[in-house]
Amino acid sequence: MNLINKILVYIDDTEESLAAGQYAILLAKKLEAKLTAIFVINTKALQDLLKAKIFISSEQQGYEHDMREDGERYLKLITKMATSKEVEIETVLKEGIPSSEVKYWVEENSPDLFIIGGENHKLKSLREELVSEKEQAGRIVKCNVLHVKNIDKVEQLFEISDII
Amino acid sequence: MGITNLLDKNFIKVPLVSKTKIDVLNELVDILRKNSLNVEYDKIYSKILDRENKLSTGLERGVALPHIKTDLVKKLILVVGISPEGIDFDAQDRGLSHIFFMMIAPADQPSQHIEVLSEIAKTMNSEIFLKMLKSAKSADDVLRIFEE
């Protein structure tokens, strides 16, 4: 029995998450693990911004559309990256509060490892409201979590992985 | 990427000297110019003004959040300004605006933009936090307040 059979990777529109995706692909290939990529459209934040009158209605609709396209685009990209390494990948596009949606998915599917792109904060804020949804997801999931931080090294590893 | 990753001392101005809405938007955009960002400042200014003309982003409790998404920038930019005296920014509660978060987001990164706006909106729930920001005397003070 392998230590890691199922891996979940969190994808958003940041460089860190793409590096996390690359790392997850390499790890899934090495361990012959099942890989799933999840992207959550933060519709709760959109509703909150509209409610707080930070957004006007047309902005909310425009952003919702853009975020959906964003999600589809990034999941396609990660699929293409996985295919290039001959790794099978399942993609999941959800809507809601990202940390909660990830938590529910983990509870239902029991991955052995959750991989996220780590943030190298300039400021080490203790304020709970400044914890990003991605970090919050890492805190509340009931499985092991791996933070991918060294983006450049991961990109290099991904590039040369067919050679080594 | 969260707000703590975006905050940069060079993009924080304390105190803002403007007295009017038009002037303060100019002063905030001018911070981009002073940092020699390779962007079209005038176009950014007019897009921000267009957005403000649809509905003021002067919120409650002295916070204003002018924001746009545009192809004019490649990465998310956050400019923070503090006006101790306050500026009439057509705020929702008709009060003066003291704390300005101007956000310029690339059109192709909507999720990051939403996340940071949402974080700023959450900070508005803390009156103590806003009081501390309003009384900040320097950019270092602002950074310190976010760190605490």
mmCIF file of C-alpha atoms in Angstrom:
data_model
loop_
_atom_site.group_PDB
_atom_site.id
_atom_site.type_symbol
_atom_site.label_atom_id
_atom_site.label_comp_id
_atom_site.label_asym_id
_atom_site.label_seq_id
_atom_site.Cartn_x
_atom_site.Cartn_y
_atom_site.Cartn_z
ATOM 1 C CA MET A 1 0.000 0.000 0.000
ATOM 2 C CA ASN A 2 1.374 3.398 -1.011
ATOM 3 C CA LEU A 3 1.609 6.252 1.427
ATOM 4 C CA ILE A 4 0.044 8.598 -1.125
ATOM 5 C CA ASN A 5 -2.575 7.269 -3.544
ATOM 6 C CA LYS A 6 -4.706 10.347 -4.114
ATOM 7 C CA ILE A 7 -3.479 13.917 -4.494
ATOM 8 C CA LEU A 8 -5.571 17.090 -4.634
ATOM 9 C CA VAL A 9 -4.018 20.305 -5.924
ATOM 10 C CA TYR A 10 -5.547 23.781 -5.497
ATOM 11 C CA ILE A 11 -5.506 25.911 -8.626
ATOM 12 C CA ASP A 12 -6.243 29.623 -8.870
ATOM 13 C CA ASP A 13 -4.970 32.398 -11.120
ATOM 14 C CA THR A 14 -1.576 32.777 -9.457
ATOM 15 C CA GLU A 15 1.912 31.676 -10.456
ATOM 16 C CA GLU A 16 2.227 29.868 -7.137
ATOM 17 C CA SER A 17 -0.727 27.653 -7.926
ATOM 18 C CA LEU A 18 0.660 26.712 -11.326
ATOM 19 C CA ALA A 19 3.919 25.724 -9.637
ATOM 20 C CA ALA A 20 1.862 23.697 -7.172
ATOM 21 C CA GLY A 21 0.186 22.074 -10.168
ATOM 22 C CA GLN A 22 3.538 21.210 -11.737
ATOM 23 C CA TYR A 23 4.813 19.776 -8.474
ATOM 24 C CA ALA A 24 1.622 17.739 -8.060
ATOM 25 C CA ILE A 25 1.962 16.345 -11.582
ATOM 26 C CA LEU A 26 5.554 15.260 -10.987
ATOM 27 C CA LEU A 27 4.658 13.739 -7.636
ATOM 28 C CA ALA A 28 1.616 11.915 -9.038
ATOM 29 C CA LYS A 29 3.756 10.477 -11.815
ATOM 30 C CA LYS A 30 6.491 9.362 -9.423
ATOM 31 C CA LEU A 31 4.054 7.791 -6.961
ATOM 32 C CA GLU A 32 1.535 6.617 -9.586
ATOM 33 C CA ALA A 33 -1.094 8.465 -7.584
ATOM 34 C CA LYS A 34 -4.495 9.673 -8.749
ATOM 35 C CA LEU A 35 -4.431 13.448 -9.301
ATOM 36 C CA THR A 36 -7.280 15.943 -9.038
ATOM 37 C CA ALA A 37 -7.082 19.702 -9.591
ATOM 38 C CA ILE A 38 -9.726 21.931 -7.997
ATOM 39 C CA PHE A 39 -10.584 25.547 -8.852
ATOM 40 C CA VAL A 40 -13.241 27.360 -6.856
ATOM 41 C CA ILE A 41 -14.996 30.457 -8.172
ATOM 42 C CA ASN A 42 -15.333 32.665 -5.120
ATOM 43 C CA THR A 43 -18.983 33.618 -5.611
ATOM 44 C CA LYS A 44 -19.368 34.340 -1.887
ATOM 45 C CA ALA A 45 -16.800 37.145 -2.142
ATOM 46 C CA LEU A 46 -18.637 38.534 -5.157
ATOM 47 C CA GLN A 47 -21.919 38.560 -3.260
ATOM 48 C CA ASP A 48 -20.228 40.196 -0.270
ATOM 49 C CA LEU A 49 -18.702 42.889 -2.459
ATOM 50 C CA LEU A 50 -22.072 43.613 -4.031
ATOM 51 C CA LYS A 51 -23.756 43.686 -0.628
ATOM 52 C CA ALA A 52 -21.112 46.080 0.706
ATOM 53 C CA LYS A 53 -21.771 48.204 -2.399
ATOM 54 C CA ILE A 54 -18.134 47.884 -3.398
ATOM 55 C CA PHE A 55 -19.381 46.393 -6.659
ATOM 56 C CA ILE A 56 -22.154 47.538 -8.876
ATOM 57 C CA SER A 57 -24.374 44.820 -10.308
ATOM 58 C CA SER A 58 -22.792 44.884 -13.774
ATOM 59 C CA GLU A 59 -19.352 44.462 -12.199
ATOM 60 C CA GLN A 60 -20.517 41.433 -10.238
ATOM 61 C CA GLN A 61 -21.928 39.776 -13.366
ATOM 62 C CA GLY A 62 -18.835 40.624 -15.387
ATOM 63 C CA TYR A 63 -16.513 39.274 -12.734
ATOM 64 C CA GLU A 64 -18.539 36.092 -12.277
ATOM 65 C CA HIS A 65 -18.281 35.445 -16.001
ATOM 66 C CA ASP A 66 -14.562 36.266 -16.044
ATOM 67 C CA MET A 67 -13.837 34.099 -13.014
ATOM 68 C CA ARG A 68 -15.640 31.149 -14.597
ATOM 69 C CA GLU A 69 -13.622 31.581 -17.774
ATOM 70 C CA ASP A 70 -10.521 31.930 -15.616
ATOM 71 C CA GLY A 71 -11.292 28.670 -13.834
ATOM 72 C CA GLU A 72 -11.926 26.798 -17.064
ATOM 73 C CA ARG A 73 -8.756 28.235 -18.608
ATOM 74 C CA TYR A 74 -6.513 27.327 -15.682
ATOM 75 C CA LEU A 75 -7.960 23.831 -15.388
ATOM 76 C CA LYS A 76 -7.398 23.326 -19.116
ATOM 77 C CA LEU A 77 -3.835 24.528 -18.689
ATOM 78 C CA ILE A 78 -3.124 22.156 -15.825
ATOM 79 C CA THR A 79 -4.675 19.312 -17.827
ATOM 80 C CA LYS A 80 -2.403 20.139 -20.737
ATOM 81 C CA MET A 81 0.607 20.181 -18.414
ATOM 82 C CA ALA A 82 -0.367 16.813 -16.935
ATOM 83 C CA THR A 83 -0.941 15.304 -20.365
ATOM 84 C CA SER A 84 2.514 16.469 -21.439
ATOM 85 C CA LYS A 85 3.934 14.332 -18.631
ATOM 86 C CA GLU A 86 1.557 11.439 -19.386
ATOM 87 C CA VAL A 87 -0.249 11.893 -16.094
ATOM 88 C CA GLU A 88 -4.014 11.454 -15.863
ATOM 89 C CA ILE A 89 -5.794 14.286 -14.115
ATOM 90 C CA GLU A 90 -9.365 14.922 -13.016
ATOM 91 C CA THR A 91 -10.512 18.543 -12.816
ATOM 92 C CA VAL A 92 -13.175 19.969 -10.538
ATOM 93 C CA LEU A 93 -14.720 23.432 -10.923
ATOM 94 C CA LYS A 94 -16.778 24.573 -7.943
ATOM 95 C CA GLU A 95 -18.500 27.745 -6.810
ATOM 96 C CA GLY A 96 -18.789 29.168 -3.307
ATOM 97 C CA ILE A 97 -16.318 29.830 -0.505
ATOM 98 C CA PRO A 98 -13.035 28.302 -1.728
ATOM 99 C CA SER A 99 -11.822 27.024 1.655
ATOM 100 C CA SER A 100 -15.205 25.448 2.428
ATOM 101 C CA GLU A 101 -15.577 23.856 -0.997
ATOM 102 C CA VAL A 102 -12.108 22.322 -0.706
ATOM 103 C CA LYS A 103 -12.892 21.071 2.801
ATOM 104 C CA TYR A 104 -16.111 19.398 1.584
ATOM 105 C CA TRP A 105 -14.318 17.834 -1.378
ATOM 106 C CA VAL A 106 -11.611 16.447 0.896
ATOM 107 C CA GLU A 107 -14.215 15.019 3.280
ATOM 108 C CA GLU A 108 -16.041 13.302 0.422
ATOM 109 C CA ASN A 109 -13.042 12.034 -1.506
ATOM 110 C CA SER A 110 -10.345 11.510 1.145
ATOM 111 C CA PRO A 111 -7.186 12.469 -0.725
ATOM 112 C CA ASP A 112 -3.934 11.582 1.066
ATOM 113 C CA LEU A 113 -2.287 14.888 0.235
ATOM 114 C CA PHE A 114 -3.454 18.430 -0.521
ATOM 115 C CA ILE A 115 -0.965 20.577 -2.421
ATOM 116 C CA ILE A 116 -1.160 24.378 -2.505
ATOM 117 C CA GLY A 117 1.071 27.136 -3.814
ATOM 118 C CA GLY A 118 2.631 28.714 -0.747
ATOM 119 C CA GLU A 119 2.771 32.470 -0.431
ATOM 120 C CA ASN A 120 5.983 34.225 0.517
ATOM 121 C CA HIS A 121 4.460 37.044 2.509
ATOM 122 C CA LYS A 122 6.201 40.375 2.701
ATOM 123 C CA LEU A 123 4.281 40.975 5.902
ATOM 124 C CA LYS A 124 3.620 38.330 8.513
ATOM 125 C CA SER A 125 0.181 39.520 9.486
ATOM 126 C CA LEU A 126 -1.604 37.875 12.375
ATOM 127 C CA ARG A 127 -4.957 39.229 11.271
ATOM 128 C CA GLU A 128 -7.308 36.362 10.581
ATOM 129 C CA GLU A 129 -9.268 38.312 7.957
ATOM 130 C CA LEU A 130 -6.094 38.668 5.909
ATOM 131 C CA VAL A 131 -5.607 34.937 5.554
ATOM 132 C CA SER A 132 -6.245 34.058 1.932
ATOM 133 C CA GLU A 133 -8.850 31.453 1.017
ATOM 134 C CA LYS A 134 -6.081 29.180 -0.230
ATOM 135 C CA GLU A 135 -4.254 29.352 3.098
ATOM 136 C CA GLN A 136 -7.508 28.919 4.959
ATOM 137 C CA ALA A 137 -8.188 25.775 2.922
ATOM 138 C CA GLY A 138 -4.767 24.455 3.927
ATOM 139 C CA ARG A 139 -5.587 25.092 7.576
ATOM 140 C CA ILE A 140 -8.967 23.400 7.714
ATOM 141 C CA VAL A 141 -8.654 20.314 5.501
ATOM 142 C CA LYS A 142 -8.327 17.024 7.337
ATOM 143 C CA CYS A 143 -5.456 15.612 5.339
ATOM 144 C CA ASN A 144 -1.750 16.276 4.995
ATOM 145 C CA VAL A 145 -0.864 19.542 3.264
ATOM 146 C CA LEU A 146 2.170 20.393 1.177
ATOM 147 C CA HIS A 147 3.071 24.012 0.419
ATOM 148 C CA VAL A 148 5.026 24.575 -2.795
ATOM 149 C CA LYS A 149 7.124 27.708 -2.387
ATOM 150 C CA ASN A 150 10.177 27.553 -4.584
ATOM 151 C CA ILE A 151 8.481 28.374 -7.876
ATOM 152 C CA ASP A 152 11.636 28.695 -9.985
ATOM 153 C CA LYS A 153 13.023 25.370 -8.839
ATOM 154 C CA VAL A 154 9.720 23.605 -9.464
ATOM 155 C CA GLU A 155 9.497 25.084 -12.970
ATOM 156 C CA GLN A 156 13.016 23.866 -13.710
ATOM 157 C CA LEU A 157 12.244 20.420 -12.336
ATOM 158 C CA PHE A 158 9.108 20.273 -14.453
ATOM 159 C CA GLU A 159 11.027 21.237 -17.583
ATOM 160 C CA ILE A 160 13.747 18.637 -17.125
ATOM 161 C CA SER A 161 11.613 15.885 -15.625
ATOM 162 C CA ASP A 162 11.623 13.885 -18.857
ATOM 163 C CA ILE A 163 15.388 13.938 -18.896
ATOM 164 C CA ILE A 164 16.098 12.853 -15.315
ATOM 165 C CA MET B 1 -2.200 36.398 -3.343
ATOM 166 C CA GLY B 2 -3.459 38.378 -0.387
ATOM 167 C CA ILE B 3 -3.255 41.989 0.671
ATOM 168 C CA THR B 4 -0.172 41.366 2.836
ATOM 169 C CA ASN B 5 1.697 40.287 -0.273
ATOM 170 C CA LEU B 6 0.677 43.379 -2.178
ATOM 171 C CA LEU B 7 1.407 46.073 0.393
ATOM 172 C CA ASP B 8 4.554 47.972 -0.496
ATOM 173 C CA LYS B 9 5.953 50.948 1.401
ATOM 174 C CA ASN B 10 6.563 52.795 -1.874
ATOM 175 C CA PHE B 11 2.869 52.561 -2.745
ATOM 176 C CA ILE B 12 1.629 53.982 0.548
ATOM 177 C CA LYS B 13 1.209 57.724 1.081
ATOM 178 C CA VAL B 14 0.659 59.339 4.469
ATOM 179 C CA PRO B 15 -0.676 61.952 4.639
ATOM 180 C CA LEU B 16 -2.596 62.575 1.454
ATOM 181 C CA VAL B 17 -2.721 66.323 0.825
ATOM 182 C CA SER B 18 -5.727 66.526 -1.517
ATOM 183 C CA LYS B 19 -8.977 68.096 -0.441
ATOM 184 C CA THR B 20 -11.322 66.928 -3.197
ATOM 185 C CA LYS B 21 -12.343 63.653 -4.817
ATOM 186 C CA ILE B 22 -10.826 64.539 -8.180
ATOM 187 C CA ASP B 23 -7.559 65.619 -6.607
ATOM 188 C CA VAL B 24 -7.183 62.581 -4.402
ATOM 189 C CA LEU B 25 -7.669 60.223 -7.358
ATOM 190 C CA ASN B 26 -4.938 62.164 -9.143
ATOM 191 C CA GLU B 27 -2.713 61.991 -6.079
ATOM 192 C CA LEU B 28 -3.174 58.221 -5.819
ATOM 193 C CA VAL B 29 -2.419 57.689 -9.514
ATOM 194 C CA ASP B 30 0.585 59.952 -9.109
ATOM 195 C CA ILE B 31 2.055 57.392 -6.704
ATOM 196 C CA LEU B 32 2.265 55.012 -9.671
ATOM 197 C CA ARG B 33 4.095 57.695 -11.645
ATOM 198 C CA LYS B 34 6.565 58.293 -8.813
ATOM 199 C CA ASN B 35 7.333 54.572 -8.767
ATOM 200 C CA SER B 36 8.078 54.733 -12.500
ATOM 201 C CA LEU B 37 5.671 51.970 -13.364
ATOM 202 C CA ASN B 38 5.586 51.542 -17.070
ATOM 203 C CA VAL B 39 1.860 52.181 -17.415
ATOM 204 C CA GLU B 40 -0.376 54.778 -19.042
ATOM 205 C CA TYR B 41 -1.212 56.913 -16.021
ATOM 206 C CA ASP B 42 -3.744 59.143 -17.733
ATOM 207 C CA LYS B 43 -5.740 56.218 -19.052
ATOM 208 C CA ILE B 44 -5.732 54.584 -15.624
ATOM 209 C CA TYR B 45 -6.929 57.831 -14.066
ATOM 210 C CA SER B 46 -9.749 58.238 -16.532
ATOM 211 C CA LYS B 47 -10.882 54.632 -16.101
ATOM 212 C CA ILE B 48 -10.962 55.086 -12.344
ATOM 213 C CA LEU B 49 -12.913 58.295 -12.751
ATOM 214 C CA ASP B 50 -15.371 56.551 -15.114
ATOM 215 C CA ARG B 51 -15.954 53.872 -12.512
ATOM 216 C CA GLU B 52 -16.466 56.462 -9.780
ATOM 217 C CA ASN B 53 -19.022 58.231 -11.940
ATOM 218 C CA LYS B 54 -21.119 55.044 -12.069
ATOM 219 C CA LEU B 55 -21.158 54.640 -8.296
ATOM 220 C CA SER B 56 -18.819 56.087 -5.730
ATOM 221 C CA THR B 57 -16.523 53.593 -4.044
ATOM 222 C CA GLY B 58 -16.623 55.729 -0.915
ATOM 223 C CA LEU B 59 -17.891 53.177 1.560
ATOM 224 C CA GLU B 60 -18.849 53.433 5.200
ATOM 225 C CA ARG B 61 -16.535 54.169 8.130
ATOM 226 C CA GLY B 62 -14.179 56.415 6.200
ATOM 227 C CA VAL B 63 -12.939 53.828 3.715
ATOM 228 C CA ALA B 64 -12.806 54.344 -0.055
ATOM 229 C CA LEU B 65 -11.931 51.626 -2.490
ATOM 230 C CA PRO B 66 -11.462 52.978 -6.016
ATOM 231 C CA HIS B 67 -10.799 50.023 -8.280
ATOM 232 C CA ILE B 68 -10.651 48.992 -11.913
ATOM 233 C CA LYS B 69 -9.664 45.974 -13.922
ATOM 234 C CA THR B 70 -7.818 46.760 -17.074
ATOM 235 C CA ASP B 71 -5.400 45.527 -19.700
ATOM 236 C CA LEU B 72 -3.187 48.512 -18.852
ATOM 237 C CA VAL B 73 -1.388 46.586 -16.084
ATOM 238 C CA LYS B 74 0.185 43.128 -15.989
ATOM 239 C CA LYS B 75 0.003 42.563 -12.244
ATOM 240 C CA LEU B 76 -2.239 43.606 -9.401
ATOM 241 C CA ILE B 77 -1.321 46.998 -7.911
ATOM 242 C CA LEU B 78 -2.520 48.271 -4.560
ATOM 243 C CA VAL B 79 -2.005 51.896 -3.544
ATOM 244 C CA VAL B 80 -2.874 52.997 -0.019
ATOM 245 C CA GLY B 81 -3.359 56.576 1.107
ATOM 246 C CA ILE B 82 -4.391 58.074 4.437
ATOM 247 C CA SER B 83 -6.050 61.455 4.751
ATOM 248 C CA PRO B 84 -6.188 62.468 8.426
ATOM 249 C CA GLU B 85 -8.485 65.394 7.657
ATOM 250 C CA GLY B 86 -10.792 63.379 5.426
ATOM 251 C CA ILE B 87 -12.126 64.025 1.934
ATOM 252 C CA ASP B 88 -15.674 64.223 0.633
ATOM 253 C CA PHE B 89 -15.689 61.162 -1.634
ATOM 254 C CA ASP B 90 -19.497 60.805 -1.969
ATOM 255 C CA ALA B 91 -19.394 58.040 0.614
ATOM 256 C CA GLN B 92 -22.383 55.794 1.265
ATOM 257 C CA ASP B 93 -22.738 57.120 4.817
ATOM 258 C CA ARG B 94 -22.064 60.687 3.622
ATOM 259 C CA GLY B 95 -19.089 60.869 5.966
ATOM 260 C CA LEU B 96 -15.579 61.915 5.026
ATOM 261 C CA SER B 97 -13.221 59.279 3.610
ATOM 262 C CA HIS B 98 -9.867 58.887 5.357
ATOM 263 C CA ILE B 99 -8.494 55.526 4.214
ATOM 264 C CA PHE B 100 -8.025 54.940 0.493
ATOM 265 C CA PHE B 101 -7.251 51.606 -1.101
ATOM 266 C CA MET B 102 -6.842 52.051 -4.862
ATOM 267 C CA MET B 103 -6.662 48.781 -6.711
ATOM 268 C CA ILE B 104 -5.715 48.317 -10.348
ATOM 269 C CA ALA B 105 -6.105 44.750 -11.485
ATOM 270 C CA PRO B 106 -5.096 43.043 -14.709
ATOM 271 C CA ALA B 107 -8.131 41.958 -16.712
ATOM 272 C CA ASP B 108 -6.942 38.366 -16.862
ATOM 273 C CA GLN B 109 -6.615 37.823 -13.098
ATOM 274 C CA PRO B 110 -10.147 38.417 -11.776
ATOM 275 C CA SER B 111 -9.925 35.914 -8.936
ATOM 276 C CA GLN B 112 -6.952 37.640 -7.298
ATOM 277 C CA HIS B 113 -8.672 41.002 -7.579
ATOM 278 C CA ILE B 114 -11.812 39.668 -5.909
ATOM 279 C CA GLU B 115 -9.858 38.044 -3.131
ATOM 280 C CA VAL B 116 -7.977 41.206 -2.200
ATOM 281 C CA LEU B 117 -11.105 43.385 -2.395
ATOM 282 C CA SER B 118 -12.838 40.875 -0.190
ATOM 283 C CA GLU B 119 -9.994 40.984 2.358
ATOM 284 C CA ILE B 120 -10.181 44.768 2.465
ATOM 285 C CA ALA B 121 -13.943 44.583 2.922
ATOM 286 C CA LYS B 122 -13.436 42.223 5.870
ATOM 287 C CA THR B 123 -10.970 44.596 7.544
ATOM 288 C CA MET B 124 -13.711 47.223 7.505
ATOM 289 C CA ASN B 125 -15.506 45.237 10.188
ATOM 290 C CA SER B 126 -12.860 46.180 12.726
ATOM 291 C CA GLU B 127 -13.383 49.701 14.019
ATOM 292 C CA ILE B 128 -10.134 49.575 16.012
ATOM 293 C CA PHE B 129 -8.184 48.590 12.916
ATOM 294 C CA LEU B 130 -9.681 51.443 10.906
ATOM 295 C CA LYS B 131 -9.038 53.882 13.749
ATOM 296 C CA MET B 132 -5.387 52.821 13.840
ATOM 297 C CA LEU B 133 -5.054 53.188 10.070
ATOM 298 C CA LYS B 134 -6.692 56.617 10.148
ATOM 299 C CA SER B 135 -4.196 57.805 12.739
ATOM 300 C CA ALA B 136 -1.143 56.383 10.941
ATOM 301 C CA LYS B 137 1.613 58.959 10.568
ATOM 302 C CA SER B 138 3.766 57.230 7.983
ATOM 303 C CA ALA B 139 3.900 54.378 5.466
ATOM 304 C CA ASP B 140 5.822 52.364 8.063
ATOM 305 C CA ASP B 141 2.964 52.852 10.502
ATOM 306 C CA VAL B 142 0.513 51.462 7.930
ATOM 307 C CA LEU B 143 2.669 48.385 7.349
ATOM 308 C CA ARG B 144 3.041 47.892 11.113
ATOM 309 C CA ILE B 145 -0.733 48.067 11.618
ATOM 310 C CA PHE B 146 -1.263 45.333 9.020
ATOM 311 C CA GLU B 147 1.402 43.208 10.691
ATOM 312 C CA GLU B 148 -0.167 43.378 14.152
#
